[in-house]
Short mmCIF file of C-alpha atoms and ligand atoms in Angstrom, two decimals:
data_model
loop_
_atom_site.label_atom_id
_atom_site.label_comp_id
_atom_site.label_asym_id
_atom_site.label_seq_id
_atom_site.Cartn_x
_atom_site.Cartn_y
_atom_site.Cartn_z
CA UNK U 27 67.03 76.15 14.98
CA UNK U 28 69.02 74.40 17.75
CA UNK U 29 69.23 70.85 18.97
CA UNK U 30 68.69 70.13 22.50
CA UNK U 31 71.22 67.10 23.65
CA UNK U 32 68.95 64.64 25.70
CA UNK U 33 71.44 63.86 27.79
CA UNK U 34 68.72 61.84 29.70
CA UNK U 35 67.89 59.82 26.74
CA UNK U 36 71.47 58.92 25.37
CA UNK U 37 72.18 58.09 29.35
CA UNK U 38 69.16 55.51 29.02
CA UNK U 39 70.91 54.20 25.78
CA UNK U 40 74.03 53.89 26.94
CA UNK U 41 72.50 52.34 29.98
CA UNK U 42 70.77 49.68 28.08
CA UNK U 43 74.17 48.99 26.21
CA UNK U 44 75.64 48.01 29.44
CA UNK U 45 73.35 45.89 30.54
CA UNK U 46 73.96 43.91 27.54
CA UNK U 47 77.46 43.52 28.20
CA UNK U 48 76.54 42.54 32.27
CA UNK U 49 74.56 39.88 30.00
CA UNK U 50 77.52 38.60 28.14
CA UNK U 51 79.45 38.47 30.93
CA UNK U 52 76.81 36.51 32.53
CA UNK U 53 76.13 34.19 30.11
CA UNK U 54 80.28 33.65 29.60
CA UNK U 55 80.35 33.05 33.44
CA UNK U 56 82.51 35.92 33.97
CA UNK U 57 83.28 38.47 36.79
CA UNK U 58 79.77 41.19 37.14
CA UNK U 59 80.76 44.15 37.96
CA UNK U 60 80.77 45.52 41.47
CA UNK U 61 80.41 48.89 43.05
CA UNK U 62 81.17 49.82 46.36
CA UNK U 63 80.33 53.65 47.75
CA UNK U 64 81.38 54.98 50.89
CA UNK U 65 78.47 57.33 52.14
CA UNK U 66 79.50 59.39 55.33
CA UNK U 67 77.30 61.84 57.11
CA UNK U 68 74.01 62.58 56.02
CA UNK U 69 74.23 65.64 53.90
CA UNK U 70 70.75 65.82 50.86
CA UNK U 71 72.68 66.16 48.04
CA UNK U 72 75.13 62.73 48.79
CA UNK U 73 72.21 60.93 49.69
CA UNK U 74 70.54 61.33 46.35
CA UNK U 75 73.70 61.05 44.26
CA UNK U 76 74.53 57.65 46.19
CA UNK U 77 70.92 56.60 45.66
CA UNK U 78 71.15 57.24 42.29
CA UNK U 79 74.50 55.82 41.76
CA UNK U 80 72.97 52.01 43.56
CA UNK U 81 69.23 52.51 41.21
CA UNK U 82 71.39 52.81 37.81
CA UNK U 83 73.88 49.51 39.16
CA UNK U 84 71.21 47.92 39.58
CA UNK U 85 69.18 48.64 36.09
CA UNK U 86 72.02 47.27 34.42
CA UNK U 87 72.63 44.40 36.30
CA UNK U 88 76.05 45.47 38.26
CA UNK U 89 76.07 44.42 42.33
CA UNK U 90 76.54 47.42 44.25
CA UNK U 91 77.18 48.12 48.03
CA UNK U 92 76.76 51.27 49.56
CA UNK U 93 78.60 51.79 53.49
CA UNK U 94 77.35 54.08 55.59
CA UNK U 95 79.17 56.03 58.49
CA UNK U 96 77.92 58.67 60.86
CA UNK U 97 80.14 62.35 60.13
CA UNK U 98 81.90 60.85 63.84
CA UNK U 99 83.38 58.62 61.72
CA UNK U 100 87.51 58.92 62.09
CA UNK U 101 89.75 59.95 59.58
CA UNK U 102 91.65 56.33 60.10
CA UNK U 103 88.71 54.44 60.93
CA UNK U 104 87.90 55.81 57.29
CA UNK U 105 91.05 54.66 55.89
CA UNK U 106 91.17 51.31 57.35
CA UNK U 107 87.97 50.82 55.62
CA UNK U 108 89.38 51.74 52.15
CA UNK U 109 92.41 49.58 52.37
CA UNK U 110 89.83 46.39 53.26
CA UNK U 111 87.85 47.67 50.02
CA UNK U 112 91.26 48.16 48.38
CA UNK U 113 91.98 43.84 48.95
CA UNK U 114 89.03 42.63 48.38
CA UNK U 115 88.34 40.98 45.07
CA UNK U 116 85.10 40.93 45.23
CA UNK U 117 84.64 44.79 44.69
CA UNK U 118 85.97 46.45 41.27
CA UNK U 119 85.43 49.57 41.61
CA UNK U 120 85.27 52.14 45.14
CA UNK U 121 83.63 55.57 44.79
CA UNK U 122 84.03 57.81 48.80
CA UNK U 123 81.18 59.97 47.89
CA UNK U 124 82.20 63.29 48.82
CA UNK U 125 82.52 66.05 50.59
CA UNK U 126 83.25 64.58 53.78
CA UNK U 127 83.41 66.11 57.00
CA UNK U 128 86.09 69.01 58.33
CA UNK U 129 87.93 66.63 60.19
CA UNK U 130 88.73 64.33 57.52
CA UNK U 131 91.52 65.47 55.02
CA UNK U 132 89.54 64.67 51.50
CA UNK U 133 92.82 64.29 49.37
CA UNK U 134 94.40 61.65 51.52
CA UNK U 135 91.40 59.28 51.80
CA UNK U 136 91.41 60.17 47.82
CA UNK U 137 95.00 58.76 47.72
CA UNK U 138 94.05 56.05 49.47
CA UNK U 139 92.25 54.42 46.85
CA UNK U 140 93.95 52.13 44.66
CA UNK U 141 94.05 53.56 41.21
CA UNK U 142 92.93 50.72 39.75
CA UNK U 143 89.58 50.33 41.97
CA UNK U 144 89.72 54.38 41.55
CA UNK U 145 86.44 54.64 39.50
CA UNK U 146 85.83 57.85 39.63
CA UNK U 147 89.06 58.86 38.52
CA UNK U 148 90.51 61.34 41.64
CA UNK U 149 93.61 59.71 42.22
CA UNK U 150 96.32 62.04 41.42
CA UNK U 151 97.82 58.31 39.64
CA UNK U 152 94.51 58.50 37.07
CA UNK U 153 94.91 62.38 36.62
CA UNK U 154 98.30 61.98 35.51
CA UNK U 155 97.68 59.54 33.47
CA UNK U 156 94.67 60.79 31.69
CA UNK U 157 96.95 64.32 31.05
CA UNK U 158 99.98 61.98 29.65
CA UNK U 159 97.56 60.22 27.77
CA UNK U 160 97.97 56.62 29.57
CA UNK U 161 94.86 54.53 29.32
CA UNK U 162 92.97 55.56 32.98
CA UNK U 163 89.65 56.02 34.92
CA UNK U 164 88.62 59.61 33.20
CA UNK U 165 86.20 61.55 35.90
CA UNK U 166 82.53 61.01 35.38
CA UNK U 167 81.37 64.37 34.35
CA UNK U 168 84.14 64.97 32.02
CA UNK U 169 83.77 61.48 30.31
CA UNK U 170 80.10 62.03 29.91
CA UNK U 171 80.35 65.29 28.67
CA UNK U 172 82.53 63.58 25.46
CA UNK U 173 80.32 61.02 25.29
CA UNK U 174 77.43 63.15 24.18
CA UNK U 175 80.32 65.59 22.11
CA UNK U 176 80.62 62.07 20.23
CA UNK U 177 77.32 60.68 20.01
CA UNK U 178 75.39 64.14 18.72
CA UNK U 179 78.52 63.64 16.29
CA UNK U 180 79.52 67.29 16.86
CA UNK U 181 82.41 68.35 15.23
CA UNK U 182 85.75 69.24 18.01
CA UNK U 183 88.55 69.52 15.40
CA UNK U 184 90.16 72.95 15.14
CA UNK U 185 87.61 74.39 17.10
CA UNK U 186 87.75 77.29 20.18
CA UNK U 187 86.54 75.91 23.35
CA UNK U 188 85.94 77.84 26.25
CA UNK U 189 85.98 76.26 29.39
CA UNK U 190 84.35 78.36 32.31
CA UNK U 191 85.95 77.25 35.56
CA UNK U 192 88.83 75.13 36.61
CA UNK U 193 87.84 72.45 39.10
CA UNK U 194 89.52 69.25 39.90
CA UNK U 195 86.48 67.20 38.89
CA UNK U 196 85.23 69.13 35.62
CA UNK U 197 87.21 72.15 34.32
CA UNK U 198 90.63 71.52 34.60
CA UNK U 199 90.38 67.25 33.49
CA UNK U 200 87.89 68.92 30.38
CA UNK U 201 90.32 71.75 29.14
CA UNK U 202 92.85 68.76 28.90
CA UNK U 203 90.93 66.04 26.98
CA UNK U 204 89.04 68.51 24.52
CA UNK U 205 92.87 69.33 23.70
CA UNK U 206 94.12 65.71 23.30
CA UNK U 207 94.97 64.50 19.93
CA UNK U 208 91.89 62.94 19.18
CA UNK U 209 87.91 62.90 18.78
CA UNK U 210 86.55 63.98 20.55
CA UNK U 211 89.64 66.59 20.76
CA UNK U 212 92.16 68.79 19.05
CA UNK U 213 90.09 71.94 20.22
CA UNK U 214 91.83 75.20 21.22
CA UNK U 215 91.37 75.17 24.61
CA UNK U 216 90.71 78.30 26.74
CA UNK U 217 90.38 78.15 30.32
CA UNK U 218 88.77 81.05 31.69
CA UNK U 219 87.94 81.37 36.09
CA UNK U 220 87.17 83.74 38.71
CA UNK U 221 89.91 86.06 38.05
CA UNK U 222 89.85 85.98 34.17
CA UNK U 223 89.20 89.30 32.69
CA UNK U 224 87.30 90.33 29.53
CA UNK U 225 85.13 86.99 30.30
CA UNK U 226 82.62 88.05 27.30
CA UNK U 227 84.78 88.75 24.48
CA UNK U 228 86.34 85.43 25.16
CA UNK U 229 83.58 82.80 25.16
CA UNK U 230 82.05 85.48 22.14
CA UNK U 231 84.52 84.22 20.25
CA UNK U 232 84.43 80.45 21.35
CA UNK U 233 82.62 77.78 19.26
CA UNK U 234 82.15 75.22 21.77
CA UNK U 235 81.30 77.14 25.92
CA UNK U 236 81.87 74.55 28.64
CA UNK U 237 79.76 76.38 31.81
CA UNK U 238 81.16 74.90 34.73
CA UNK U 239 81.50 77.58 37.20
CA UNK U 240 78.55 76.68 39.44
CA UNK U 241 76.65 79.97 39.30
CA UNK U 242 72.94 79.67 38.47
CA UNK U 243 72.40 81.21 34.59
CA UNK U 244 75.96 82.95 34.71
CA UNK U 245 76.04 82.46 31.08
CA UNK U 246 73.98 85.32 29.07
CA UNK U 247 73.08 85.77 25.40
CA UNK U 248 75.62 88.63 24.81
CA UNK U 249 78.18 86.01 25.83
CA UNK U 250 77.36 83.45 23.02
CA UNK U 251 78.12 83.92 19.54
CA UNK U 252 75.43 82.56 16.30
CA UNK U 253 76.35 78.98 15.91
CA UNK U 254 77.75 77.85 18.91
CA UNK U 255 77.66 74.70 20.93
CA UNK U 256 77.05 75.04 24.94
CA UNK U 257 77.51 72.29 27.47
CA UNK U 258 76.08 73.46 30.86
CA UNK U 259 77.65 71.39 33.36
CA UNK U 260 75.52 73.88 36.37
CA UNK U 261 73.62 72.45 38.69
CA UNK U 262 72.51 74.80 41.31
CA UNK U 263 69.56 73.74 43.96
CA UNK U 264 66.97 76.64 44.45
CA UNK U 265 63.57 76.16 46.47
CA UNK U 266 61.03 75.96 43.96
CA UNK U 267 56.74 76.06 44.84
CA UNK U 268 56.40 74.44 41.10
CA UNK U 269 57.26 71.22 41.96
CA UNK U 270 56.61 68.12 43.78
CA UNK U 271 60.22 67.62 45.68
CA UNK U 272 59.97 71.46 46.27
CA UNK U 273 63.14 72.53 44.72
CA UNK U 274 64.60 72.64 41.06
CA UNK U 275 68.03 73.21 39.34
CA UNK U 276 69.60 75.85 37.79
CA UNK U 277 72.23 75.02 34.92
CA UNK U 278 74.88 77.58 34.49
CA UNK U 279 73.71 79.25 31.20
CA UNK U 280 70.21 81.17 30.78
CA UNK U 281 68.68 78.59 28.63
CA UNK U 282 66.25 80.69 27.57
CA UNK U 283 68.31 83.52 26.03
CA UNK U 284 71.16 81.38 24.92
CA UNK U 285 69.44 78.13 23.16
CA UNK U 286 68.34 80.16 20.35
CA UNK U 287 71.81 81.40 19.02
CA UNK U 288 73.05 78.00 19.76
CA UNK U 289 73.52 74.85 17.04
CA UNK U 290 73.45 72.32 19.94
CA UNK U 291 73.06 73.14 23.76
CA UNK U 292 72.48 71.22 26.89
CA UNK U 293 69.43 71.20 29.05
CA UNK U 294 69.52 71.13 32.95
CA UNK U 295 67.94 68.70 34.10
CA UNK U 296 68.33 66.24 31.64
CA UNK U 297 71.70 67.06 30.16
CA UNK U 298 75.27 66.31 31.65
CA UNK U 299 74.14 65.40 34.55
CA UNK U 300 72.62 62.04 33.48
CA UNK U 301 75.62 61.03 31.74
CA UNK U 302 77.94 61.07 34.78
CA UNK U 303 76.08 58.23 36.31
CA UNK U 304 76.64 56.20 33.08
CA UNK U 305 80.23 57.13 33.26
CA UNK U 306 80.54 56.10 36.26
CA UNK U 307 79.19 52.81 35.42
CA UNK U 308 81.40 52.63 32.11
CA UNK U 309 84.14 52.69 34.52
CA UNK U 310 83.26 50.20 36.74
CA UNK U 311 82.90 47.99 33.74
CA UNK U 312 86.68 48.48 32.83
CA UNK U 313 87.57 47.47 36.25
CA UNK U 314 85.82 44.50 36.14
CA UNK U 315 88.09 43.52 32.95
CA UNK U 316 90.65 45.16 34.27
CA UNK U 317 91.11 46.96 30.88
CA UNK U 318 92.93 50.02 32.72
CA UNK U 319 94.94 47.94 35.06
CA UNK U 320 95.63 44.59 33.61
CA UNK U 321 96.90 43.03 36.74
N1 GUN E 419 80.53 64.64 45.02
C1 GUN E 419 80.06 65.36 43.98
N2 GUN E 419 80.33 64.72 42.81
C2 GUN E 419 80.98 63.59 43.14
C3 GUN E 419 81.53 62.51 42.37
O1 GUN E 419 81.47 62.47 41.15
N3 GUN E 419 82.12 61.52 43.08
C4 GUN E 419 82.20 61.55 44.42
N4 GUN E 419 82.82 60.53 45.02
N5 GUN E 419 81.72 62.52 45.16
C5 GUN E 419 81.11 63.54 44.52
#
């Protein structure tokens, strides 16, 4: 039988373990934590992360700040903006909620950010140091994703992983730390993408399938071998007449076929995706102590 990882309820744990820190910090008269989140444009899907990102800052106590621009917004009237957010002591952490529009280049407003206000961990400063091992802001999905590895207590050591898809934000940052010399870690890492060929026998012979590709139930029974683990990082939006908001998500494994030959597998909704708001969070905490960037 296989365990579902309630990604929604270890999110609300580690949510309530935060707010007891914010506490502390309160009660010590320190520094609470502050997010700031650049929102430009008006596209569905940013408005509900951003939304999401202010409701769980405030559940746990953190001051957040969320500035809005219309997509006729300049590229330097962007950047001017970030270096303000960049000096000002008041704000720990900056998140430019992305994508942004055509005619503003996404990797320099990225570079932009000062690492150590860099809470979502896309400065190319935080990549390298996550890959060299340097203490740094690890992305949220990625970071949430080994938070659940570690609190389901599932064993990484030795083991095959198969990461499906090489993005910035999730597959390339997760083939890298599930290969670091640690725990969650030492795996043998695979990295498999559009172009990779004999797909199947590879993740067939994977014990632990990282699905982060972005196509809705990509990942089929015949894939999976008996025993493995499978983290679905998916989350495709499809118009749905079964529920209330009128549309649902779509993981990147067929949960249905795949659960049952699995020992642990994630759910979507309610798996990664609730941990990467928590991460993000987590991080913000750091830069409040400026754990990653004593200054
Ligand atoms: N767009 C989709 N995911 C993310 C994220 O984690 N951070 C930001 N800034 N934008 C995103």
């Amino acid at each position: 039988m296989y365990r579902i990882i309630d990604g929604k309820a270890t999110a609300a744990t580690v949510r309530e373990e935060i707010a007891a820190e914010v506490n502390k910090i309160k009660e010590q008269g320190g520094k609470i934590p502050h997010l700031a989140a650049i929102l430009v444009g008006h596209d569905g899907a940013s408005e509900t992360y951003v939304a999401g990102k202010e409701k769980a800052c405030s559940a746990v106590g953190f001051y957040s700040t969320v500035i809005r621009y219309e997509d006729t917004i300049t590229e330097h009237e962007l950047l001017e903006k970030v270096a303000e957010i960049n000096k000002d002591p008041e704000i720990d952490g900056l998140i430019v909620q992305l994508p942004l529009p055509q005619h503003i280049n996404e990797q320099k407003v990225i570079e932009a950010i000062r690492p150590a206000k860099d809470v979502d961990g896309f400065h190319p400063v935080n990549v390298g140091r996550m890959v060299i091992g340097l203490p740094a802001y690890i992305s949220a999905t990625p970071a949430g994703i080994l938070e659940l590895i570690e609190r389901y207590r599932i064993p990484t050591e030795g083991k095959h992983c198969v990461v499906i898809g090489r993005s910035n934000i999730v597959g390339k940052p997760m083939s890298i730390l599930l290969s670091r010399k640690s725990y969650p870690g030492n795996c043998t890492v695979t990295v498999c993408h559009s172009r990779t060929q004999h797909l199947a026998e590879i993740t067939r012979s994977a014990d632990i399938i990282v699905a982060a590709l972005g196509k809705a139930k990509f990942l089929t029974a015949g894939m999976v071998k008996d025993g493995a683990v499978v983290i679905d990082v998916g989350i495709t939006r499809v118009k749905s007449d079964k529920t209330k908001s009128g549309w649902k998500l779509l993981g990147d494994v067929d949960f249905e076929q795949v659960a049952p030959k699995c020992t642990y597998i994630t759910p979507v909704p309610g798996g990664v995706g609730p941990m990467t708001i928590v991460s993000l969070l987590k991080n913000t905490l750091l830069a409040a102590r400026r754990e990653i960037y004593p200054s």
